[in-house]
PDB file of C-alpha atoms in Angstrom:
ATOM      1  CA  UNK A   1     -41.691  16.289 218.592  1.00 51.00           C
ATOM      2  CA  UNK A   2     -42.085  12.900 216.193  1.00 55.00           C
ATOM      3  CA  UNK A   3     -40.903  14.665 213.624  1.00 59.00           C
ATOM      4  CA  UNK A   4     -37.867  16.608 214.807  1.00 86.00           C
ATOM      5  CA  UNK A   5     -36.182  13.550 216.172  1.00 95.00           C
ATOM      6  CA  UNK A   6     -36.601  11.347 212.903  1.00 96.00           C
ATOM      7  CA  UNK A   7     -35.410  14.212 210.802  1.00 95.00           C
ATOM      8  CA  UNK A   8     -32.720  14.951 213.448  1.00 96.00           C
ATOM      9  CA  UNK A   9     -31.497  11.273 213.339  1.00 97.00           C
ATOM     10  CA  UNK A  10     -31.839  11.259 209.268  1.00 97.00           C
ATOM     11  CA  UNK A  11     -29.593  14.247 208.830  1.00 96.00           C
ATOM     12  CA  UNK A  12     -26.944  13.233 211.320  1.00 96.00           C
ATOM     13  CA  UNK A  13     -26.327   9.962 209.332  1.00 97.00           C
ATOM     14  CA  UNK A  14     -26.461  12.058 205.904  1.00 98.00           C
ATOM     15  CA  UNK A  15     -29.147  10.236 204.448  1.00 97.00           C
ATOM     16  CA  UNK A  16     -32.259  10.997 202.434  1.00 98.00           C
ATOM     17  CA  UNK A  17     -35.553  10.498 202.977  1.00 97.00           C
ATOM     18  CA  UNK A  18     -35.887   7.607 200.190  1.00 98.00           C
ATOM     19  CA  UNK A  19     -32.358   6.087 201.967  1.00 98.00           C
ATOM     20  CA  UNK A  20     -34.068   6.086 205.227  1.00 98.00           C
ATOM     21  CA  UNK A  21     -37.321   4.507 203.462  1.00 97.00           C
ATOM     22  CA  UNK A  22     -35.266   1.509 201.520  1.00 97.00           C
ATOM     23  CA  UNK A  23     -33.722   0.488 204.729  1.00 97.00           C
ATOM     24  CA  UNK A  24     -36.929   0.806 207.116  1.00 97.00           C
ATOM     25  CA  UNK A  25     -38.800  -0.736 204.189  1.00 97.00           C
ATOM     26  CA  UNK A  26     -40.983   1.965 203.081  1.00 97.00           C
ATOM     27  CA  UNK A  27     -41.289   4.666 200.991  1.00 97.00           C
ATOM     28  CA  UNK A  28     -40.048   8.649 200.983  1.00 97.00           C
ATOM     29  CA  UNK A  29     -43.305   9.318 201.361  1.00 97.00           C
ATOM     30  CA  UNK A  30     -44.104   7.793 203.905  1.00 96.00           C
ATOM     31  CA  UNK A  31     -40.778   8.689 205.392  1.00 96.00           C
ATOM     32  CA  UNK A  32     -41.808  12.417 204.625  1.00 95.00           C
ATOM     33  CA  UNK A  33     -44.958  12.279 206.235  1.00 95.00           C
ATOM     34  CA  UNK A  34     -43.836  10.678 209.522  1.00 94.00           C
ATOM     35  CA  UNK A  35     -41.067  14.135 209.999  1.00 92.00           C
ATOM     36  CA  UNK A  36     -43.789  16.102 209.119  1.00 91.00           C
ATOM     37  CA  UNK A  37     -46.165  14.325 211.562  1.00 87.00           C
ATOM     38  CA  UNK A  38     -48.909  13.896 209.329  1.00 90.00           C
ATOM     39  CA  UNK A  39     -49.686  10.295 209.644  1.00 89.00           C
ATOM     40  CA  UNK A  40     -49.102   7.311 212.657  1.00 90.00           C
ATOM     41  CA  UNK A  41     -46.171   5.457 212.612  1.00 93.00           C
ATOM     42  CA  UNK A  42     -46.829   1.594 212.460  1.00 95.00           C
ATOM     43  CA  UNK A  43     -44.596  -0.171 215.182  1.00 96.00           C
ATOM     44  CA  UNK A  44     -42.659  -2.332 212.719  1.00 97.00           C
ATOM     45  CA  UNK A  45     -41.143   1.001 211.312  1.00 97.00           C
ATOM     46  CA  UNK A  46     -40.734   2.718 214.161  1.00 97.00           C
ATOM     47  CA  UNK A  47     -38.992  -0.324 215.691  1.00 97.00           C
ATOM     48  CA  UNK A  48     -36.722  -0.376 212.289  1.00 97.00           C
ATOM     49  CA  UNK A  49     -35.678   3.223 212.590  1.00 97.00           C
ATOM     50  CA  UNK A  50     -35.060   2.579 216.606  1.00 98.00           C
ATOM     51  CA  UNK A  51     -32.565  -0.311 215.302  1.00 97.00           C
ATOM     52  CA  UNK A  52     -31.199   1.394 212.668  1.00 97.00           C
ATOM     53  CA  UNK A  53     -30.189   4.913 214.166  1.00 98.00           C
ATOM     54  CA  UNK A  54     -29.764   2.382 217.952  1.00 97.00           C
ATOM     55  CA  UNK A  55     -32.152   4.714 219.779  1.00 98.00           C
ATOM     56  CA  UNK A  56     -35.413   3.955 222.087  1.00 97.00           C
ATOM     57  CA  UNK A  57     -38.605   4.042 220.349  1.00 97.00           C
ATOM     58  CA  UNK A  58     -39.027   6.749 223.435  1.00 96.00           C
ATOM     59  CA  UNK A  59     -36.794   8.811 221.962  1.00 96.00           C
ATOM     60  CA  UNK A  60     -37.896   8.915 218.540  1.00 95.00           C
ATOM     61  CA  UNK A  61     -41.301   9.401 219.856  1.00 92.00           C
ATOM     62  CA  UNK A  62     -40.374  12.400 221.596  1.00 91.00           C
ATOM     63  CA  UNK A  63     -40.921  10.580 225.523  1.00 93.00           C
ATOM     64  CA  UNK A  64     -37.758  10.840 226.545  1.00 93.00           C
ATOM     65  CA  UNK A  65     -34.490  13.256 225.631  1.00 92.00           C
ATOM     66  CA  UNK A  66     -31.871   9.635 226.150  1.00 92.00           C
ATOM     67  CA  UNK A  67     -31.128   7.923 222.985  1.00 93.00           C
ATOM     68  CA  UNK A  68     -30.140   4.753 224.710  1.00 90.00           C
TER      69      UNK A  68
END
């Protein structure tokens, strides 16, 4: 689910991976691995991208289908 919403929320805002990696303070690959659910996702970035995209951290995480 993790990684459907962050690729979902990446796309809608036209951005790439590295774009969504300068501005959560990361790298692609991290970014890449967290869509593709590979590895966890530390709070402090998955707080960023809940800022960033003004989501929940539910939502992103797949716990609830309400952005806000």
């Amino acid at each position: 689910m993790t990684e459907n919403r962050i690729r979902e929320l990446r796309r809608s805002h036209n951005m790439s991976q590295e774009a969504l990696g300068t501005i959560i303070n990361t790298t692609q690959q991290a970014v890449s691995k967290m869509e593709k659910d590979t590895c966890a996702i530390s709070t402090d970035l998955l707080i960023s991208m809940a800022r960033y995209f003004n989501v929940t951290t539910d939502y992103i995480l797949g716990l609830s289908d309400i952005k806000r």
